[in-house]
Short mmCIF file of C-alpha atoms and ligand atoms in Angstrom, two decimals:
data_model
loop_
_atom_site.label_atom_id
_atom_site.label_comp_id
_atom_site.label_asym_id
_atom_site.label_seq_id
_atom_site.Cartn_x
_atom_site.Cartn_y
_atom_site.Cartn_z
CA MET A 35 216.34 -29.35 124.06
CA CYS A 36 215.78 -28.60 120.39
CA LYS A 37 217.38 -31.10 118.07
CA ALA A 38 219.39 -30.47 114.91
CA ALA A 39 220.70 -33.02 112.39
CA PHE A 40 224.22 -32.05 111.34
CA PHE A 41 225.44 -33.28 107.92
CA ASP A 42 228.91 -33.68 106.37
CA THR A 43 230.46 -33.62 109.84
CA LYS A 44 234.22 -33.41 110.24
CA PRO A 45 236.12 -33.78 113.55
CA TYR A 46 236.85 -30.02 113.72
CA ASP A 47 233.12 -29.20 113.34
CA LYS A 48 232.32 -31.31 116.40
CA ILE A 49 234.96 -29.61 118.54
CA TYR A 50 233.51 -26.13 117.98
CA PHE A 51 229.80 -27.01 117.99
CA ASP A 52 230.09 -29.33 121.01
CA SER A 53 231.82 -26.60 123.00
CA MET A 54 228.87 -24.22 122.51
CA LYS A 55 225.72 -26.28 121.91
CA GLN A 56 224.69 -26.48 125.57
CA ALA A 57 224.82 -22.73 126.01
CA TYR A 58 222.31 -22.42 123.16
CA GLY A 59 220.15 -25.35 124.34
CA ILE A 60 220.61 -27.28 121.10
CA GLU A 61 221.01 -31.05 120.87
CA ILE A 62 223.01 -32.17 117.82
CA GLU A 63 223.01 -35.50 116.02
CA TYR A 64 226.07 -35.68 113.79
CA PHE A 65 226.16 -37.50 110.45
CA GLU A 66 229.29 -37.93 108.35
CA SER A 67 227.23 -38.28 105.16
CA LYS A 68 226.50 -35.32 102.97
CA LEU A 69 222.90 -34.17 102.87
CA ASN A 70 221.11 -35.30 99.70
CA PRO A 71 217.71 -36.83 98.78
CA GLN A 72 218.86 -40.26 100.02
CA THR A 73 220.36 -39.17 103.36
CA ALA A 74 217.70 -36.56 104.21
CA VAL A 75 215.53 -39.27 105.84
CA MET A 76 218.15 -39.67 108.58
CA CYS A 77 217.05 -36.38 110.14
CA GLY A 78 213.78 -37.88 111.46
CA GLY A 79 213.10 -36.37 114.88
CA ALA A 80 215.15 -33.24 114.29
CA ARG A 81 213.43 -29.90 113.71
CA ALA A 82 216.53 -28.41 112.09
CA VAL A 83 219.27 -29.47 109.71
CA VAL A 84 222.74 -27.96 109.65
CA ALA A 85 224.38 -28.18 106.22
CA PHE A 86 227.54 -27.11 104.40
CA VAL A 87 228.91 -26.06 101.02
CA ASN A 88 228.82 -29.41 99.23
CA ASP A 89 225.51 -30.72 100.54
CA ASP A 90 222.83 -31.15 97.89
CA ILE A 91 219.81 -29.19 99.07
CA SER A 92 217.79 -29.62 95.91
CA ARG A 93 213.99 -29.60 95.59
CA GLU A 94 213.98 -33.35 96.17
CA THR A 95 216.00 -33.04 99.38
CA VAL A 96 213.78 -30.22 100.65
CA SER A 97 210.72 -32.38 100.01
CA VAL A 98 212.18 -35.28 102.06
CA LEU A 99 213.18 -32.87 104.85
CA LYS A 100 209.65 -31.47 104.93
CA GLU A 101 208.11 -34.97 105.10
CA ASN A 102 210.39 -35.71 108.05
CA GLY A 103 209.32 -32.67 110.03
CA VAL A 104 212.29 -30.37 109.44
CA GLU A 105 211.33 -26.73 110.02
CA VAL A 106 214.55 -24.83 109.35
CA ILE A 107 217.73 -25.26 107.29
CA ALA A 108 220.85 -23.70 108.82
CA MET A 109 223.77 -23.31 106.43
CA ARG A 110 227.03 -23.17 108.40
CA CYS A 111 228.66 -21.14 105.62
CA ALA A 112 228.19 -17.89 103.70
CA GLY A 113 227.46 -19.25 100.19
CA TYR A 114 224.11 -20.88 99.42
CA ASN A 115 224.27 -21.71 95.71
CA ASN A 116 223.62 -25.37 96.62
CA VAL A 117 220.19 -24.62 98.14
CA ASP A 118 216.96 -24.56 96.13
CA LEU A 119 215.56 -21.48 97.81
CA SER A 120 212.29 -21.60 95.84
CA ALA A 121 211.64 -25.15 97.01
CA ALA A 122 212.43 -24.19 100.61
CA ALA A 123 210.12 -21.15 100.42
CA GLU A 124 207.30 -23.27 98.94
CA ALA A 125 207.78 -25.76 101.80
CA SER A 126 207.75 -22.85 104.31
CA ILE A 127 211.22 -23.82 105.52
CA PRO A 128 213.36 -20.75 106.24
CA VAL A 129 217.05 -20.99 105.30
CA VAL A 130 219.56 -19.20 107.50
CA ARG A 131 223.31 -18.82 106.99
CA VAL A 132 226.48 -17.30 108.42
CA PRO A 133 226.96 -14.25 106.23
CA ASP A 134 230.09 -12.96 107.89
CA TYR A 135 232.40 -15.07 110.05
CA SER A 136 235.90 -14.04 109.10
CA PRO A 137 236.62 -12.34 105.81
CA HIS A 138 240.24 -12.33 107.03
CA ALA A 139 240.40 -16.13 107.04
CA VAL A 140 239.49 -16.34 103.34
CA ALA A 141 241.45 -13.25 102.28
CA GLU A 142 244.59 -14.44 104.07
CA HIS A 143 244.30 -17.89 102.46
CA THR A 144 244.01 -16.17 99.08
CA LEU A 145 247.25 -14.34 99.89
CA ALA A 146 248.87 -17.65 100.86
CA LEU A 147 247.96 -19.09 97.45
CA LEU A 148 249.30 -16.01 95.68
CA LEU A 149 252.63 -15.84 97.52
CA THR A 150 253.18 -19.58 97.23
CA LEU A 151 252.57 -19.52 93.48
CA VAL A 152 254.72 -16.48 92.87
CA ARG A 153 257.67 -17.47 95.12
CA LYS A 154 257.31 -21.28 94.78
CA THR A 155 257.76 -21.90 98.52
CA HIS A 156 255.81 -25.18 98.27
CA LYS A 157 258.48 -26.54 95.93
CA ALA A 158 261.36 -25.07 97.95
CA TYR A 159 260.03 -26.82 101.08
CA ILE A 160 260.13 -30.20 99.34
CA ARG A 161 263.50 -29.52 97.70
CA THR A 162 265.33 -28.49 100.89
CA ARG A 163 263.88 -31.45 102.82
CA ASP A 164 265.72 -33.55 100.25
CA SER A 165 268.93 -31.56 100.90
CA ASN A 166 268.61 -30.04 97.44
CA PHE A 167 269.56 -26.37 97.83
CA SER A 168 269.51 -25.48 94.13
CA LEU A 169 267.48 -22.40 93.13
CA ASN A 170 266.98 -23.40 89.51
CA GLY A 171 263.40 -22.86 88.37
CA PHE A 172 262.50 -20.71 91.39
CA VAL A 173 262.65 -17.23 89.84
CA GLY A 174 259.53 -15.37 90.94
CA PHE A 175 258.44 -11.75 90.59
CA ASP A 176 257.76 -8.80 92.89
CA LEU A 177 254.11 -8.16 93.69
CA PHE A 178 254.99 -4.56 94.58
CA GLY A 179 253.82 -2.32 91.74
CA LYS A 180 251.78 -5.06 90.03
CA THR A 181 248.05 -4.70 89.41
CA LEU A 182 245.50 -6.81 91.25
CA GLY A 183 242.02 -7.08 89.73
CA VAL A 184 239.36 -7.99 92.31
CA ILE A 185 236.04 -9.31 91.02
CA GLY A 186 233.47 -8.82 93.77
CA THR A 187 234.23 -6.28 96.47
CA GLY A 188 232.11 -7.54 99.35
CA LYS A 189 233.59 -8.38 102.71
CA ILE A 190 236.28 -10.78 101.46
CA GLY A 191 237.17 -8.95 98.23
CA ARG A 192 237.64 -5.66 100.11
CA THR A 193 239.78 -7.35 102.78
CA PHE A 194 241.99 -8.97 100.14
CA ALA A 195 242.28 -5.67 98.27
CA GLU A 196 243.40 -3.96 101.49
CA ILE A 197 246.04 -6.60 102.19
CA CYS A 198 247.43 -6.35 98.65
CA ARG A 199 247.44 -2.56 98.76
CA GLY A 200 249.54 -2.91 101.92
CA MET A 201 252.10 -4.78 99.82
CA GLY A 202 252.29 -1.93 97.33
CA MET A 203 250.06 -3.44 94.65
CA ASP A 204 247.74 -1.25 92.56
CA VAL A 205 244.19 -2.50 92.95
CA ILE A 206 241.37 -2.25 90.42
CA ALA A 207 237.96 -3.80 90.89
CA TYR A 208 234.74 -4.85 89.21
CA ASP A 209 231.44 -5.13 91.08
CA PRO A 210 227.95 -4.25 89.80
CA ARG A 211 227.39 -2.69 93.24
CA PRO A 212 230.58 -0.75 94.05
CA SER A 213 230.95 -0.33 97.81
CA ASP A 214 234.46 0.94 98.49
CA LYS A 215 235.20 4.56 97.63
CA ARG A 216 238.97 3.95 97.88
CA LEU A 217 238.90 1.41 95.05
CA GLU A 218 239.18 2.15 91.34
CA TYR A 219 236.19 0.41 89.75
CA VAL A 220 236.56 -0.47 86.07
CA PRO A 221 234.46 -2.40 83.53
CA LEU A 222 235.06 -6.15 83.62
CA GLU A 223 236.85 -6.26 80.25
CA GLU A 224 239.25 -3.52 81.37
CA LEU A 225 239.97 -5.47 84.56
CA PHE A 226 240.88 -8.53 82.50
CA GLU A 227 243.15 -6.46 80.25
CA ARG A 228 245.01 -4.58 83.01
CA SER A 229 245.46 -7.10 85.83
CA ASP A 230 248.61 -9.08 86.62
CA VAL A 231 246.66 -11.01 89.25
CA ILE A 232 242.91 -11.64 89.12
CA SER A 233 241.09 -12.74 92.26
CA LEU A 234 237.46 -13.91 92.37
CA HIS A 235 235.35 -12.87 95.36
CA CYS A 236 231.81 -12.77 93.95
CA PRO A 237 229.04 -15.29 94.65
CA LEU A 238 228.07 -17.95 92.12
CA THR A 239 225.00 -16.69 90.29
CA SER A 240 223.62 -17.06 86.77
CA GLU A 241 225.58 -13.86 85.93
CA THR A 242 228.90 -15.02 87.39
CA TYR A 243 228.82 -18.66 86.20
CA HIS A 244 232.05 -19.18 84.18
CA ILE A 245 232.97 -15.49 84.51
CA ILE A 246 236.48 -16.77 83.66
CA ASN A 247 236.01 -18.43 80.26
CA SER A 248 237.75 -18.77 76.91
CA TYR A 249 236.69 -15.23 75.93
CA SER A 250 237.94 -13.54 79.11
CA LEU A 251 241.13 -15.60 78.99
CA ARG A 252 241.86 -14.15 75.55
CA LEU A 253 241.67 -10.63 77.04
CA VAL A 254 244.01 -11.20 79.98
CA LYS A 255 247.68 -10.22 80.12
CA ASP A 256 250.20 -12.92 79.31
CA LYS A 257 251.21 -14.87 82.42
CA VAL A 258 248.33 -13.56 84.54
CA ILE A 259 247.77 -15.28 87.90
CA ILE A 260 244.18 -16.41 88.56
CA LEU A 261 242.98 -16.92 92.13
CA ASN A 262 239.66 -18.46 93.11
CA THR A 263 238.65 -18.86 96.74
CA SER A 264 234.98 -18.24 95.99
CA ARG A 265 233.10 -20.97 94.09
CA GLY A 266 234.47 -23.42 91.52
CA ALA A 267 231.96 -22.78 88.75
CA LEU A 268 233.09 -19.15 88.44
CA ILE A 269 235.79 -20.66 86.21
CA ASP A 270 235.33 -22.75 83.06
CA THR A 271 238.00 -25.25 84.08
CA GLU A 272 238.59 -26.64 80.57
CA ALA A 273 239.19 -23.11 79.28
CA LEU A 274 241.59 -22.44 82.18
CA ILE A 275 243.54 -25.61 81.44
CA GLU A 276 243.89 -24.62 77.77
CA ALA A 277 245.11 -21.13 78.78
CA ILE A 278 247.66 -22.64 81.17
CA LYS A 279 248.86 -25.02 78.46
CA THR A 280 249.44 -22.15 76.02
CA GLY A 281 251.21 -20.11 78.73
CA LYS A 282 248.61 -17.32 78.64
CA VAL A 283 247.87 -18.00 82.31
CA GLY A 284 251.05 -18.06 84.40
CA GLY A 285 249.57 -19.65 87.50
CA ALA A 286 246.32 -20.59 89.18
CA GLY A 287 245.59 -20.79 92.89
CA LEU A 288 242.32 -22.63 93.40
CA ASP A 289 240.62 -23.34 96.71
CA VAL A 290 237.44 -24.39 94.90
CA TYR A 291 236.72 -26.49 91.83
CA GLU A 292 233.62 -26.96 89.64
CA GLU A 293 233.25 -30.65 90.46
CA GLU A 294 234.59 -30.49 94.00
CA SER A 295 231.59 -31.92 95.84
CA GLU A 296 232.56 -35.51 95.05
CA PHE A 297 236.19 -35.11 96.10
CA PHE A 298 236.95 -32.25 98.45
CA TYR A 299 237.11 -33.05 102.18
CA GLU A 300 237.70 -36.75 101.45
CA ASP A 301 240.90 -38.82 101.35
CA PHE A 302 241.58 -40.46 97.97
CA SER A 303 245.30 -40.98 98.58
CA GLU A 304 244.94 -44.77 98.33
CA SER A 305 242.93 -44.79 95.10
CA ILE A 306 242.94 -43.49 91.54
CA LEU A 307 241.28 -40.10 91.23
CA ARG A 308 238.32 -40.56 88.90
CA ASN A 309 238.27 -37.06 87.52
CA ASP A 310 240.55 -36.38 84.56
CA VAL A 311 240.15 -32.61 84.71
CA LEU A 312 241.11 -32.41 88.38
CA SER A 313 243.99 -34.84 87.78
CA ARG A 314 245.30 -32.67 84.94
CA LEU A 315 245.12 -29.55 87.09
CA ILE A 316 246.92 -31.20 89.98
CA MET A 317 249.74 -32.32 87.65
CA MET A 318 250.39 -28.79 86.35
CA PRO A 319 253.48 -27.25 87.97
CA ASN A 320 251.99 -23.75 88.16
CA VAL A 321 248.64 -24.77 89.66
CA LEU A 322 248.10 -24.87 93.40
CA ILE A 323 244.93 -26.52 94.67
CA THR A 324 243.64 -26.52 98.22
CA SER A 325 240.54 -28.37 99.27
CA HIS A 326 238.03 -25.56 100.00
CA GLN A 327 239.87 -24.73 103.20
CA ALA A 328 240.09 -20.93 103.04
CA PHE A 329 237.60 -20.65 105.91
CA LEU A 330 239.50 -23.07 108.16
CA THR A 331 240.83 -20.96 111.02
CA HIS A 332 240.14 -21.11 114.74
CA GLU A 333 238.46 -17.70 114.63
CA ALA A 334 236.23 -18.58 111.69
CA LEU A 335 235.18 -21.96 113.10
CA SER A 336 234.30 -20.33 116.43
CA ARG A 337 232.17 -17.68 114.72
CA ILE A 338 230.52 -20.26 112.43
CA ALA A 339 229.44 -22.37 115.44
CA GLU A 340 228.33 -19.32 117.43
CA ILE A 341 226.30 -17.77 114.62
CA THR A 342 224.76 -21.06 113.43
CA LEU A 343 223.65 -21.98 116.96
CA GLY A 344 222.39 -18.41 117.46
CA ASN A 345 220.39 -18.67 114.22
CA LEU A 346 218.80 -21.92 115.44
CA ARG A 347 218.06 -20.46 118.90
CA SER A 348 216.30 -17.49 117.31
CA PHE A 349 214.21 -19.84 115.20
CA PHE A 350 213.24 -22.08 118.12
CA ASP A 351 212.38 -19.00 120.24
CA GLY A 352 210.23 -17.55 117.44
CA LYS A 353 212.46 -14.47 117.18
CA PRO A 354 213.21 -12.62 113.90
CA LEU A 355 215.77 -14.45 111.76
CA GLU A 356 218.48 -11.88 111.21
CA ASN A 357 220.46 -14.17 108.91
CA GLU A 358 217.62 -15.60 106.85
CA ILE A 359 218.40 -15.80 103.11
CA LYS A 360 215.88 -13.82 101.15
CA GLN A 361 215.36 -15.09 97.63
CA ASN A 362 216.32 -11.93 95.77
CA LYS A 363 218.64 -13.20 93.11
CA LYS A 364 218.85 -16.18 90.87
CA LEU A 365 221.51 -18.35 92.44
CA LEU A 366 222.61 -21.49 90.72
CA ARG A 367 221.64 -24.62 92.57
CA LYS A 368 224.71 -26.64 91.75
CA GLU A 369 228.25 -25.77 90.75
P1 NAD B 56 229.69 -10.63 99.99
O1 NAD B 56 228.26 -10.91 99.80
O2 NAD B 56 230.13 -9.76 101.12
O3 NAD B 56 230.30 -10.01 98.64
C1 NAD B 56 230.03 -10.48 97.36
C2 NAD B 56 230.26 -9.32 96.40
O4 NAD B 56 230.13 -9.84 95.08
C3 NAD B 56 229.24 -8.19 96.57
O5 NAD B 56 229.89 -6.95 96.66
C4 NAD B 56 228.41 -8.27 95.28
O6 NAD B 56 227.93 -7.02 94.84
C5 NAD B 56 229.45 -8.84 94.32
N1 NAD B 56 228.88 -9.39 93.11
C6 NAD B 56 227.63 -9.88 92.91
N2 NAD B 56 227.45 -10.19 91.60
C7 NAD B 56 228.61 -9.88 90.98
C8 NAD B 56 229.05 -9.95 89.63
N3 NAD B 56 228.24 -10.37 88.66
N4 NAD B 56 230.31 -9.55 89.34
C9 NAD B 56 231.14 -9.09 90.32
N5 NAD B 56 230.77 -8.97 91.61
C10 NAD B 56 229.53 -9.37 91.94
O7 NAD B 56 230.41 -12.07 100.08
P2 NAD B 56 231.80 -12.42 100.78
O8 NAD B 56 231.57 -12.73 102.21
O9 NAD B 56 232.82 -11.42 100.41
O10 NAD B 56 232.10 -13.83 100.06
C11 NAD B 56 232.43 -13.89 98.68
C12 NAD B 56 232.35 -15.33 98.24
O11 NAD B 56 233.40 -16.09 98.88
C13 NAD B 56 231.06 -16.03 98.69
O12 NAD B 56 230.07 -15.89 97.72
C14 NAD B 56 231.48 -17.46 98.85
O13 NAD B 56 231.12 -18.15 97.66
C15 NAD B 56 232.98 -17.43 98.97
N6 NAD B 56 233.48 -17.98 100.23
C16 NAD B 56 234.42 -18.96 100.15
C17 NAD B 56 234.95 -19.50 101.31
C18 NAD B 56 236.03 -20.57 101.27
O14 NAD B 56 236.29 -21.23 102.28
N7 NAD B 56 236.70 -20.79 100.15
C19 NAD B 56 234.52 -19.04 102.55
C20 NAD B 56 233.57 -18.02 102.58
C21 NAD B 56 233.05 -17.49 101.42
#
């Protein structure tokens, strides 16, 4: 059996990985802690680590992993902005990931955020449970005929564009590498100026860091809806809050947040949230925050377990690593 140390474990991870690990001949030791320079020592005896979106796989962590005999890092997610790829390459530790598990899961969650914001169903649910059947304050707008601007037209962006086109929206897009002939690609500034809804589906890189900022928020239409199910640091949160306060932004649906690693996936319901920016966002009536859960479907979790275990099996068998991350662009290490 080849052993892997699994960090930031949640009960649902165990269900899917435990159901498949034997078939792949992988033994798993689960840790609830996130992977970071302090916890990396816990992987002693494991040849692989399995990590997730908010683990800190900095140079320091990679060095501790190397000292402890780790030979491969398997990300059980698509994004890898939290991995120091240079450090891993220097330590001769390949990094593999799950590039494509269910674009539908993320695209459909983005739609859920959009429809909830526009039709206020989250508030209606609470109101009717209290036998309050008033409609005051619930006026929404039709998405039919409105313009969606998609930033990043990879697997998820294209899927979301397709769904929105199905609802009669006009879709425009920005991507330095256009890949969908059916989409109207426009310069970024034009996308900001024309869109009623803007949805982010690009990776976090040095080029996309704070792609939504005080400048772009001056260009957007009044009452634009901003959706982010990609990575938190694509948005300058302070600038977004200012634009919401002035009414320039009409609503924000956020599955990710710049400083999420300390908070998301944990329960703080019994304590005071020690993050003023997040607290302010949560208090805003036209902001909807979910806790980086767009991937969380049965289909996606099954594929994540299957592909991650397959990646590890290929490594242990000395086979080519189909899903190895090649260091071809400057990704930011931390959001
Ligand atoms: P992908 O690699 O298929 O597509 C990314 C697209 O972004 C590509 O077309 C690329 O050309 C484009 N891009 C690169 N630089 C850009 C720039 N400067 N401006 C605009 N576009 C740019 O990735 P995907 O599978 O569609 O995933 C998109 C993002 O969604 C991932 O990077 C990840 O951060 C995020 N994600 C979030 C969740 C979640 O649970 N919230 C789950 C999976 C993925």
